[in-house]
PDB file of C-alpha atoms in Angstrom:
ATOM      1  CA  UNK C 204      -4.890  12.897   4.089  1.00 45.00           C
ATOM      2  CA  UNK C 205      -5.797  10.103   6.308  1.00 57.00           C
ATOM      3  CA  UNK C 206      -5.600   6.660   5.157  1.00 68.00           C
ATOM      4  CA  UNK C 207      -8.016   4.145   4.334  1.00 79.00           C
ATOM      5  CA  UNK C 208      -6.891   0.328   4.728  1.00 86.00           C
ATOM      6  CA  UNK C 209      -9.351  -0.963   2.225  1.00 89.00           C
ATOM      7  CA  UNK C 210      -8.316  -4.693   2.679  1.00 90.00           C
ATOM      8  CA  UNK C 211      -8.825  -4.986   6.311  1.00 88.00           C
ATOM      9  CA  UNK C 212     -12.038  -2.174   5.450  1.00 89.00           C
ATOM     10  CA  UNK C 213     -13.587  -5.934   3.662  1.00 92.00           C
ATOM     11  CA  UNK C 214     -11.370  -8.075   6.189  1.00 90.00           C
ATOM     12  CA  UNK C 215      -8.621  -9.349   3.201  1.00 90.00           C
ATOM     13  CA  UNK C 216      -5.681 -10.059   2.079  1.00 90.00           C
ATOM     14  CA  UNK C 217      -3.509  -8.211   0.569  1.00 89.00           C
ATOM     15  CA  UNK C 218      -2.994 -11.341  -2.361  1.00 90.00           C
ATOM     16  CA  UNK C 219      -6.912 -12.069  -2.306  1.00 90.00           C
ATOM     17  CA  UNK C 220      -8.914 -12.986  -5.275  1.00 92.00           C
ATOM     18  CA  UNK C 221     -11.537 -11.529  -7.380  1.00 90.00           C
ATOM     19  CA  UNK C 222     -13.512 -13.761  -6.857  1.00 91.00           C
ATOM     20  CA  UNK C 223     -12.647 -13.245  -2.789  1.00 92.00           C
ATOM     21  CA  UNK C 224     -13.121  -9.529  -2.958  1.00 91.00           C
ATOM     22  CA  UNK C 225     -16.830  -9.718  -4.571  1.00 90.00           C
ATOM     23  CA  UNK C 226     -17.506 -12.251  -1.750  1.00 91.00           C
ATOM     24  CA  UNK C 227     -16.788 -10.047   0.956  1.00 90.00           C
ATOM     25  CA  UNK C 228     -18.613  -6.742  -0.289  1.00 90.00           C
ATOM     26  CA  UNK C 229     -21.073  -8.283  -0.840  1.00 89.00           C
ATOM     27  CA  UNK C 230     -21.475 -10.315   2.253  1.00 89.00           C
ATOM     28  CA  UNK C 231     -20.901  -6.566   4.456  1.00 88.00           C
ATOM     29  CA  UNK C 232     -22.327  -4.519   2.050  1.00 86.00           C
ATOM     30  CA  UNK C 233     -25.492  -7.199   3.150  1.00 86.00           C
ATOM     31  CA  UNK C 234     -25.262  -6.308   6.846  1.00 87.00           C
ATOM     32  CA  UNK C 235     -24.999  -2.362   7.065  1.00 88.00           C
ATOM     33  CA  UNK C 236     -27.338  -2.140   3.492  1.00 85.00           C
ATOM     34  CA  UNK C 237     -28.649   1.426   5.017  1.00 81.00           C
ATOM     35  CA  UNK C 238     -32.274  -0.019   4.327  1.00 79.00           C
ATOM     36  CA  UNK C 239     -32.066  -2.957   7.137  1.00 82.00           C
ATOM     37  CA  UNK C 240     -30.112  -0.733   8.909  1.00 83.00           C
ATOM     38  CA  UNK C 241     -32.794   2.692   8.821  1.00 80.00           C
ATOM     39  CA  UNK C 242     -31.891   5.385  11.999  1.00 81.00           C
ATOM     40  CA  UNK C 243     -28.142   3.449  12.144  1.00 83.00           C
ATOM     41  CA  UNK C 244     -25.941   6.525  11.287  1.00 82.00           C
ATOM     42  CA  UNK C 245     -22.832   3.569  11.974  1.00 85.00           C
ATOM     43  CA  UNK C 246     -24.518   1.324   9.849  1.00 83.00           C
ATOM     44  CA  UNK C 247     -23.929   4.040   7.459  1.00 84.00           C
ATOM     45  CA  UNK C 248     -21.191   4.227   7.463  1.00 84.00           C
ATOM     46  CA  UNK C 249     -19.692   1.078   7.657  1.00 85.00           C
ATOM     47  CA  UNK C 250     -21.790   0.221   4.427  1.00 87.00           C
ATOM     48  CA  UNK C 251     -20.235   3.858   2.783  1.00 86.00           C
ATOM     49  CA  UNK C 252     -17.168   2.512   3.789  1.00 87.00           C
ATOM     50  CA  UNK C 253     -17.269  -1.191   2.483  1.00 88.00           C
ATOM     51  CA  UNK C 254     -18.894   0.301  -1.224  1.00 89.00           C
ATOM     52  CA  UNK C 255     -15.794   2.985  -1.204  1.00 87.00           C
ATOM     53  CA  UNK C 256     -13.353  -0.168  -0.610  1.00 89.00           C
ATOM     54  CA  UNK C 257     -14.826  -2.645  -3.390  1.00 91.00           C
ATOM     55  CA  UNK C 258     -14.592   0.026  -5.521  1.00 88.00           C
ATOM     56  CA  UNK C 259     -11.307  -0.252  -5.683  1.00 89.00           C
ATOM     57  CA  UNK C 260     -10.256  -3.109  -4.675  1.00 91.00           C
ATOM     58  CA  UNK C 261     -12.840  -4.585  -7.279  1.00 89.00           C
ATOM     59  CA  UNK C 262     -11.117  -2.580 -10.458  1.00 88.00           C
ATOM     60  CA  UNK C 263      -7.742  -3.820 -11.194  1.00 88.00           C
ATOM     61  CA  UNK C 264      -6.822  -0.970 -12.692  1.00 85.00           C
ATOM     62  CA  UNK C 265      -7.827   0.699  -8.788  1.00 88.00           C
ATOM     63  CA  UNK C 266      -5.918  -1.640  -7.084  1.00 89.00           C
ATOM     64  CA  UNK C 267      -2.835  -1.261  -8.456  1.00 87.00           C
ATOM     65  CA  UNK C 268      -2.327   2.232  -7.399  1.00 85.00           C
ATOM     66  CA  UNK C 269      -3.902   1.719  -3.764  1.00 85.00           C
ATOM     67  CA  UNK C 270      -1.294  -0.922  -4.273  1.00 86.00           C
ATOM     68  CA  UNK C 271       1.901   1.267  -5.594  1.00 81.00           C
ATOM     69  CA  UNK C 272       1.109   4.313  -4.423  1.00 78.00           C
ATOM     70  CA  UNK C 273      -0.912   3.766  -0.604  1.00 78.00           C
ATOM     71  CA  UNK C 274      -3.333   7.006   0.478  1.00 73.00           C
ATOM     72  CA  UNK C 275      -1.963   8.953  -2.632  1.00 74.00           C
ATOM     73  CA  UNK C 276      -3.289   6.664  -5.064  1.00 75.00           C
ATOM     74  CA  UNK C 277      -5.856   9.024  -6.661  1.00 75.00           C
ATOM     75  CA  UNK C 278      -2.342  10.576  -7.280  1.00 72.00           C
ATOM     76  CA  UNK C 279      -1.174   8.349  -9.241  1.00 71.00           C
ATOM     77  CA  UNK C 280      -1.813   9.613 -12.563  1.00 71.00           C
ATOM     78  CA  UNK C 281      -0.131  13.282 -11.970  1.00 70.00           C
ATOM     79  CA  UNK C 282       2.961  11.653  -9.547  1.00 71.00           C
ATOM     80  CA  UNK C 283       3.806   9.523 -12.893  1.00 68.00           C
ATOM     81  CA  UNK C 284       3.021  12.529 -15.455  1.00 66.00           C
ATOM     82  CA  UNK C 285       4.666  14.420 -13.468  1.00 64.00           C
ATOM     83  CA  UNK C 286       7.935  12.493 -13.440  1.00 60.00           C
ATOM     84  CA  UNK C 287       8.040  11.638 -16.829  1.00 61.00           C
ATOM     85  CA  UNK C 288       8.466  15.425 -17.610  1.00 58.00           C
ATOM     86  CA  UNK C 289      11.122  16.200 -15.424  1.00 55.00           C
ATOM     87  CA  UNK C 290      13.497  13.142 -16.924  1.00 53.00           C
ATOM     88  CA  UNK C 291      12.898  14.364 -20.368  1.00 54.00           C
ATOM     89  CA  UNK C 292      14.143  17.888 -18.435  1.00 51.00           C
ATOM     90  CA  UNK C 293      16.735  16.478 -16.931  1.00 50.00           C
ATOM     91  CA  UNK C 294      17.910  14.970 -20.909  1.00 52.00           C
ATOM     92  CA  UNK C 295      18.115  17.824 -22.695  1.00 52.00           C
ATOM     93  CA  UNK C 296      20.572  19.222 -19.814  1.00 48.00           C
ATOM     94  CA  UNK C 297      17.461  21.084 -16.995  1.00 42.00           C
ATOM     95  CA  UNK C 298      18.728  22.465 -14.818  1.00 38.00           C
ATOM     96  CA  UNK C 299      15.968  22.011 -12.495  1.00 40.00           C
ATOM     97  CA  UNK C 300      15.956  19.823  -9.237  1.00 36.00           C
ATOM     98  CA  UNK C 301      13.909  16.062  -9.927  1.00 39.00           C
ATOM     99  CA  UNK C 302      12.132  15.135  -7.117  1.00 39.00           C
ATOM    100  CA  UNK C 303      12.689  11.523  -5.594  1.00 42.00           C
ATOM    101  CA  UNK C 304       9.967   9.715  -6.814  1.00 41.00           C
ATOM    102  CA  UNK C 305       9.477   8.032  -3.544  1.00 42.00           C
ATOM    103  CA  UNK C 306       9.940  10.948  -1.389  1.00 44.00           C
ATOM    104  CA  UNK C 307       6.578  11.549   0.876  1.00 47.00           C
ATOM    105  CA  UNK C 308       3.667  13.043  -2.243  1.00 50.00           C
ATOM    106  CA  UNK C 309       2.945  15.680  -0.391  1.00 50.00           C
ATOM    107  CA  UNK C 310       6.027  17.383  -0.609  1.00 50.00           C
ATOM    108  CA  UNK C 311       6.541  15.729  -3.927  1.00 52.00           C
ATOM    109  CA  UNK C 312       3.100  18.532  -5.456  1.00 52.00           C
ATOM    110  CA  UNK C 313       3.679  21.480  -2.904  1.00 51.00           C
ATOM    111  CA  UNK C 314       7.104  20.605  -4.475  1.00 50.00           C
ATOM    112  CA  UNK C 315       6.417  20.396  -7.986  1.00 48.00           C
ATOM    113  CA  UNK C 316       3.002  22.712  -8.143  1.00 47.00           C
ATOM    114  CA  UNK C 317       5.578  25.183  -6.289  1.00 49.00           C
ATOM    115  CA  UNK C 318       7.917  25.305  -8.954  1.00 48.00           C
ATOM    116  CA  UNK C 319       5.916  25.728 -11.483  1.00 43.00           C
ATOM    117  CA  UNK C 320       3.697  28.707 -10.077  1.00 43.00           C
ATOM    118  CA  UNK C 321       6.576  31.511  -9.323  1.00 44.00           C
ATOM    119  CA  UNK C 322       8.624  30.119 -12.488  1.00 44.00           C
ATOM    120  CA  UNK C 323       4.794  31.735 -14.612  1.00 42.00           C
ATOM    121  CA  UNK C 324       4.852  28.474 -16.264  1.00 48.00           C
ATOM    122  CA  UNK C 325       1.805  26.316 -14.330  1.00 63.00           C
ATOM    123  CA  UNK C 326       2.090  22.073 -16.002  1.00 72.00           C
ATOM    124  CA  UNK C 327      -1.895  21.636 -15.890  1.00 77.00           C
ATOM    125  CA  UNK C 328      -3.401  17.845 -14.652  1.00 79.00           C
ATOM    126  CA  UNK C 329      -6.696  16.664 -15.100  1.00 83.00           C
ATOM    127  CA  UNK C 330      -9.117  15.996 -12.180  1.00 82.00           C
ATOM    128  CA  UNK C 331      -8.779  11.941 -10.655  1.00 82.00           C
ATOM    129  CA  UNK C 332     -12.031  10.199 -11.754  1.00 84.00           C
ATOM    130  CA  UNK C 333     -14.496   9.637  -9.150  1.00 86.00           C
ATOM    131  CA  UNK C 334     -16.867   6.525  -8.183  1.00 86.00           C
ATOM    132  CA  UNK C 335     -20.447   6.073  -6.239  1.00 86.00           C
ATOM    133  CA  UNK C 336     -22.907   3.712  -6.179  1.00 87.00           C
ATOM    134  CA  UNK C 337     -26.940   3.854  -6.337  1.00 90.00           C
ATOM    135  CA  UNK C 338     -28.566   1.256  -5.445  1.00 92.00           C
ATOM    136  CA  UNK C 339     -32.270   1.721  -6.337  1.00 94.00           C
ATOM    137  CA  UNK C 340     -35.637  -0.569  -6.696  1.00 95.00           C
ATOM    138  CA  UNK C 341     -36.544  -1.242 -10.649  1.00 96.00           C
ATOM    139  CA  UNK C 342     -39.888   1.211 -10.535  1.00 96.00           C
ATOM    140  CA  UNK C 343     -37.735   4.343 -10.143  1.00 95.00           C
ATOM    141  CA  UNK C 344     -35.747   3.067 -13.702  1.00 95.00           C
ATOM    142  CA  UNK C 345     -39.138   2.851 -15.535  1.00 96.00           C
ATOM    143  CA  UNK C 346     -39.261   6.799 -16.412  1.00 95.00           C
ATOM    144  CA  UNK C 347     -36.358   9.186 -15.999  1.00 94.00           C
ATOM    145  CA  UNK C 348     -35.256   9.491 -11.664  1.00 92.00           C
ATOM    146  CA  UNK C 349     -34.139  12.478 -11.045  1.00 92.00           C
ATOM    147  CA  UNK C 350     -31.308  11.996  -8.343  1.00 90.00           C
ATOM    148  CA  UNK C 351     -29.279  14.262  -6.324  1.00 89.00           C
ATOM    149  CA  UNK C 352     -26.207  13.142  -5.031  1.00 86.00           C
ATOM    150  CA  UNK C 353     -22.957  13.774  -2.469  1.00 83.00           C
ATOM    151  CA  UNK C 354     -20.517  13.505  -3.983  1.00 79.00           C
ATOM    152  CA  UNK C 355     -16.843  15.780  -1.496  1.00 72.00           C
ATOM    153  CA  UNK C 356     -19.200  17.367   0.142  1.00 77.00           C
ATOM    154  CA  UNK C 357     -20.860  18.900  -2.274  1.00 82.00           C
ATOM    155  CA  UNK C 358     -24.077  17.876  -3.402  1.00 87.00           C
ATOM    156  CA  UNK C 359     -25.464  16.669  -7.435  1.00 87.00           C
ATOM    157  CA  UNK C 360     -28.294  16.329  -9.171  1.00 90.00           C
ATOM    158  CA  UNK C 361     -28.246  14.091 -12.060  1.00 90.00           C
ATOM    159  CA  UNK C 362     -31.403  12.963 -14.106  1.00 92.00           C
ATOM    160  CA  UNK C 363     -30.835   8.908 -14.851  1.00 93.00           C
ATOM    161  CA  UNK C 364     -32.352   7.784 -18.528  1.00 94.00           C
ATOM    162  CA  UNK C 365     -35.528   5.234 -17.876  1.00 95.00           C
ATOM    163  CA  UNK C 366     -34.359   1.490 -18.940  1.00 96.00           C
ATOM    164  CA  UNK C 367     -30.887   1.630 -17.119  1.00 95.00           C
ATOM    165  CA  UNK C 368     -29.915  -1.323 -15.496  1.00 93.00           C
ATOM    166  CA  UNK C 369     -28.337  -3.142 -13.191  1.00 91.00           C
ATOM    167  CA  UNK C 370     -24.263  -3.284 -12.632  1.00 89.00           C
ATOM    168  CA  UNK C 371     -24.904   0.041 -15.673  1.00 92.00           C
ATOM    169  CA  UNK C 372     -22.323   2.962 -14.922  1.00 91.00           C
ATOM    170  CA  UNK C 373     -23.031   6.550 -16.062  1.00 92.00           C
ATOM    171  CA  UNK C 374     -20.814   8.488 -16.609  1.00 91.00           C
ATOM    172  CA  UNK C 375     -21.517  12.660 -15.543  1.00 90.00           C
ATOM    173  CA  UNK C 376     -18.523  14.502 -16.984  1.00 90.00           C
ATOM    174  CA  UNK C 377     -16.234  17.576 -15.032  1.00 89.00           C
ATOM    175  CA  UNK C 378     -17.964  15.818 -11.960  1.00 87.00           C
ATOM    176  CA  UNK C 379     -15.260  14.316 -10.120  1.00 84.00           C
ATOM    177  CA  UNK C 380     -12.204  15.799  -9.001  1.00 83.00           C
ATOM    178  CA  UNK C 381     -10.930  19.020  -9.659  1.00 82.00           C
ATOM    179  CA  UNK C 382      -8.374  19.718 -12.338  1.00 81.00           C
ATOM    180  CA  UNK C 383      -4.990  20.848 -11.032  1.00 79.00           C
ATOM    181  CA  UNK C 384      -3.219  24.125 -12.767  1.00 79.00           C
ATOM    182  CA  UNK C 385      -6.666  25.229 -14.549  1.00 81.00           C
ATOM    183  CA  UNK C 386      -7.080  21.773 -15.713  1.00 84.00           C
ATOM    184  CA  UNK C 387     -10.229  19.552 -16.496  1.00 88.00           C
ATOM    185  CA  UNK C 388     -12.015  18.218 -13.384  1.00 88.00           C
ATOM    186  CA  UNK C 389     -12.193  14.096 -13.467  1.00 87.00           C
ATOM    187  CA  UNK C 390     -15.751  12.558 -14.709  1.00 88.00           C
ATOM    188  CA  UNK C 391     -17.773  11.209 -11.862  1.00 89.00           C
ATOM    189  CA  UNK C 392     -19.028   7.162 -12.821  1.00 90.00           C
ATOM    190  CA  UNK C 393     -22.182   5.968 -10.938  1.00 91.00           C
ATOM    191  CA  UNK C 394     -22.899   2.113 -11.192  1.00 91.00           C
ATOM    192  CA  UNK C 395     -25.986   1.016 -10.634  1.00 92.00           C
ATOM    193  CA  UNK C 396     -27.462  -2.214  -8.254  1.00 91.00           C
ATOM    194  CA  UNK C 397     -31.290  -2.300  -9.437  1.00 93.00           C
ATOM    195  CA  UNK C 398     -33.560  -4.428  -6.505  1.00 94.00           C
ATOM    196  CA  UNK C 399     -36.061  -6.128  -8.538  1.00 94.00           C
ATOM    197  CA  UNK C 400     -38.901  -5.272  -6.116  1.00 95.00           C
ATOM    198  CA  UNK C 401     -41.590  -6.540  -8.090  1.00 96.00           C
ATOM    199  CA  UNK C 402     -43.091  -9.291  -9.719  1.00 95.00           C
ATOM    200  CA  UNK C 403     -42.078  -9.201 -13.481  1.00 97.00           C
ATOM    201  CA  UNK C 404     -38.576 -11.449 -14.258  1.00 97.00           C
ATOM    202  CA  UNK C 405     -36.509  -8.310 -16.865  1.00 96.00           C
ATOM    203  CA  UNK C 406     -34.147  -9.440 -19.370  1.00 95.00           C
ATOM    204  CA  UNK C 407     -33.333  -6.957 -20.804  1.00 93.00           C
ATOM    205  CA  UNK C 408     -36.270  -4.086 -22.274  1.00 96.00           C
ATOM    206  CA  UNK C 409     -37.636  -7.290 -21.771  1.00 97.00           C
ATOM    207  CA  UNK C 410     -40.090  -8.371 -19.578  1.00 97.00           C
ATOM    208  CA  UNK C 411     -41.512 -11.892 -18.536  1.00 97.00           C
ATOM    209  CA  UNK C 412     -44.928 -13.976 -15.786  1.00 95.00           C
ATOM    210  CA  UNK C 413     -46.879 -16.426 -15.444  1.00 96.00           C
ATOM    211  CA  UNK C 414     -50.611 -15.806 -15.158  1.00 96.00           C
ATOM    212  CA  UNK C 415     -52.616 -18.588 -13.797  1.00 95.00           C
ATOM    213  CA  UNK C 416     -55.614 -19.566 -16.215  1.00 95.00           C
ATOM    214  CA  UNK C 417     -58.663 -21.641 -14.860  1.00 94.00           C
ATOM    215  CA  UNK C 418     -59.064 -24.999 -16.505  1.00 93.00           C
ATOM    216  CA  UNK C 419     -62.100 -24.468 -17.910  1.00 93.00           C
ATOM    217  CA  UNK C 420     -60.112 -20.730 -19.515  1.00 95.00           C
ATOM    218  CA  UNK C 421     -57.406 -23.122 -20.533  1.00 94.00           C
ATOM    219  CA  UNK C 422     -60.263 -25.312 -22.613  1.00 93.00           C
ATOM    220  CA  UNK C 423     -63.179 -22.950 -24.078  1.00 94.00           C
ATOM    221  CA  UNK C 424     -61.228 -20.063 -24.479  1.00 95.00           C
ATOM    222  CA  UNK C 425     -61.976 -16.251 -22.468  1.00 95.00           C
ATOM    223  CA  UNK C 426     -61.011 -12.935 -21.815  1.00 95.00           C
ATOM    224  CA  UNK C 427     -59.135 -12.078 -18.433  1.00 95.00           C
ATOM    225  CA  UNK C 428     -57.448  -8.795 -17.454  1.00 95.00           C
ATOM    226  CA  UNK C 429     -53.279  -9.379 -16.132  1.00 95.00           C
ATOM    227  CA  UNK C 430     -50.538  -6.463 -15.415  1.00 94.00           C
ATOM    228  CA  UNK C 431     -48.818  -4.758 -17.268  1.00 95.00           C
ATOM    229  CA  UNK C 432     -46.040  -2.492 -15.142  1.00 95.00           C
ATOM    230  CA  UNK C 433     -47.584  -0.057 -14.771  1.00 92.00           C
ATOM    231  CA  UNK C 434     -51.724  -1.192 -15.876  1.00 93.00           C
ATOM    232  CA  UNK C 435     -53.763  -2.948 -16.726  1.00 94.00           C
ATOM    233  CA  UNK C 436     -54.645  -5.195 -19.692  1.00 95.00           C
ATOM    234  CA  UNK C 437     -57.501  -7.403 -21.676  1.00 95.00           C
ATOM    235  CA  UNK C 438     -56.256 -10.355 -23.175  1.00 94.00           C
ATOM    236  CA  UNK C 439     -58.216 -12.819 -25.080  1.00 95.00           C
ATOM    237  CA  UNK C 440     -57.054 -16.577 -24.329  1.00 95.00           C
ATOM    238  CA  UNK C 441     -57.459 -19.099 -27.010  1.00 94.00           C
ATOM    239  CA  UNK C 442     -59.400 -22.159 -26.657  1.00 95.00           C
ATOM    240  CA  UNK C 443     -57.608 -25.180 -25.381  1.00 94.00           C
ATOM    241  CA  UNK C 444     -54.294 -24.141 -24.802  1.00 94.00           C
ATOM    242  CA  UNK C 445     -51.894 -25.712 -23.392  1.00 94.00           C
ATOM    243  CA  UNK C 446     -50.175 -25.500 -20.025  1.00 94.00           C
ATOM    244  CA  UNK C 447     -46.210 -23.123 -20.601  1.00 94.00           C
ATOM    245  CA  UNK C 448     -48.162 -20.709 -23.332  1.00 95.00           C
ATOM    246  CA  UNK C 449     -46.394 -17.711 -23.744  1.00 96.00           C
ATOM    247  CA  UNK C 450     -47.816 -14.432 -25.309  1.00 96.00           C
ATOM    248  CA  UNK C 451     -46.548 -11.885 -26.500  1.00 96.00           C
ATOM    249  CA  UNK C 452     -46.991  -8.989 -25.847  1.00 96.00           C
ATOM    250  CA  UNK C 453     -45.534  -5.704 -27.850  1.00 96.00           C
ATOM    251  CA  UNK C 454     -44.907  -2.411 -26.447  1.00 96.00           C
ATOM    252  CA  UNK C 455     -46.151  -3.619 -23.300  1.00 96.00           C
ATOM    253  CA  UNK C 456     -41.663  -4.068 -21.706  1.00 97.00           C
ATOM    254  CA  UNK C 457     -39.267  -1.717 -20.362  1.00 97.00           C
ATOM    255  CA  UNK C 458     -38.737   1.277 -21.080  1.00 97.00           C
ATOM    256  CA  UNK C 459     -35.757   0.862 -23.934  1.00 96.00           C
ATOM    257  CA  UNK C 460     -32.046   2.854 -22.501  1.00 94.00           C
ATOM    258  CA  UNK C 461     -31.540   5.754 -23.850  1.00 91.00           C
ATOM    259  CA  UNK C 462     -34.211   6.099 -26.089  1.00 91.00           C
ATOM    260  CA  UNK C 463     -36.838   8.180 -25.631  1.00 86.00           C
ATOM    261  CA  UNK C 464     -40.734   5.948 -26.036  1.00 89.00           C
ATOM    262  CA  UNK C 465     -39.609   3.001 -27.118  1.00 95.00           C
ATOM    263  CA  UNK C 466     -40.824  -0.498 -24.561  1.00 97.00           C
ATOM    264  CA  UNK C 467     -39.792  -3.643 -24.667  1.00 97.00           C
ATOM    265  CA  UNK C 468     -42.146  -6.299 -24.884  1.00 97.00           C
ATOM    266  CA  UNK C 469     -43.952  -7.700 -21.806  1.00 97.00           C
ATOM    267  CA  UNK C 470     -44.107 -11.554 -22.487  1.00 97.00           C
ATOM    268  CA  UNK C 471     -46.471 -14.063 -19.982  1.00 96.00           C
ATOM    269  CA  UNK C 472     -46.356 -17.415 -19.376  1.00 96.00           C
ATOM    270  CA  UNK C 473     -50.034 -19.610 -18.734  1.00 96.00           C
ATOM    271  CA  UNK C 474     -50.123 -22.138 -16.052  1.00 96.00           C
ATOM    272  CA  UNK C 475     -53.074 -24.143 -16.264  1.00 96.00           C
ATOM    273  CA  UNK C 476     -54.919 -24.224 -12.632  1.00 94.00           C
ATOM    274  CA  UNK C 477     -56.311 -28.574 -12.156  1.00 93.00           C
ATOM    275  CA  UNK C 478     -59.689 -27.644 -10.203  1.00 92.00           C
ATOM    276  CA  UNK C 479     -58.810 -29.029  -6.260  1.00 91.00           C
ATOM    277  CA  UNK C 480     -61.569 -31.094  -3.510  1.00 93.00           C
ATOM    278  CA  UNK C 481     -64.113 -32.070  -6.165  1.00 91.00           C
ATOM    279  CA  UNK C 482     -67.436 -32.547  -4.916  1.00 93.00           C
ATOM    280  CA  UNK C 483     -69.031 -36.445  -6.522  1.00 93.00           C
ATOM    281  CA  UNK C 484     -71.186 -34.863  -8.859  1.00 93.00           C
ATOM    282  CA  UNK C 485     -68.351 -32.936 -10.847  1.00 90.00           C
ATOM    283  CA  UNK C 486     -66.085 -36.346 -10.887  1.00 91.00           C
ATOM    284  CA  UNK C 487     -68.974 -38.078 -12.125  1.00 92.00           C
ATOM    285  CA  UNK C 488     -69.398 -35.743 -14.744  1.00 91.00           C
ATOM    286  CA  UNK C 489     -65.510 -35.315 -15.482  1.00 88.00           C
ATOM    287  CA  UNK C 490     -66.177 -39.426 -15.709  1.00 90.00           C
ATOM    288  CA  UNK C 491     -68.435 -38.602 -18.531  1.00 90.00           C
ATOM    289  CA  UNK C 492     -66.196 -36.031 -19.850  1.00 88.00           C
ATOM    290  CA  UNK C 493     -62.922 -38.933 -20.815  1.00 87.00           C
ATOM    291  CA  UNK C 494     -65.699 -41.640 -21.309  1.00 89.00           C
ATOM    292  CA  UNK C 495     -66.806 -39.079 -24.337  1.00 87.00           C
ATOM    293  CA  UNK C 496     -63.880 -38.314 -24.981  1.00 81.00           C
ATOM    294  CA  UNK C 497     -62.430 -42.852 -25.631  1.00 78.00           C
ATOM    295  CA  UNK C 498     -65.209 -42.619 -27.727  1.00 66.00           C
TER     296      UNK C 498
END
């Protein structure tokens, strides 16, 4: 197995802090992101490398295994389990030879599983969990979304439930590395990066945005047409609304994760537009109105 130096990939020292790892990943992910480098295969490869490095180094458990076991870090759990098993057998007086834990991992596993196979008693080990990052737009996750990922040269089709959030991780059971000696497969852990490509601000399942209302509608009231996430609706504006007034539209927000046909709310904030470039006649009328308000 080829050794990948994740620290070098992110241009970091081995004692880098979690904050430094995140900063380095964000810098390189922006530099090599496929959206910014279309048709650039070299940038795509770099993006995959920095994503893989971040997945390992940003996870304290995985990082510890990587620091200790190097290129064989994914087999650390199997190694530790096997080492414990051999130690117990040795304590029971077993005549089997225990492999030195400092020896090469590949020869260790070959010895362990080869010997077990020849004796007809195989030890089962669960496969390693795999991690993947998936970048989508906010409009992509308004409805259930079918995606195909390539994991270890295999195509994995997954359905992403509507309402998934930025930074959320979904577990796809059984789509990780294959188990050893008939053991269960590991799981695939998919973490989402959701890019907001809309004018709405999202907070959980609620959406927010600002609507501009002219002064006359704000004073006298009226009817306006506004955008929701997937349609348009007519909204009645009450007379004499104030700047910053908020209106909540029930059920017009974002889908609630794994709750079919349930939505959050859309919260509208009014911004009153003050007229500019007034004519002399308009100025006179406003002066008359001002005098009426004083009397």
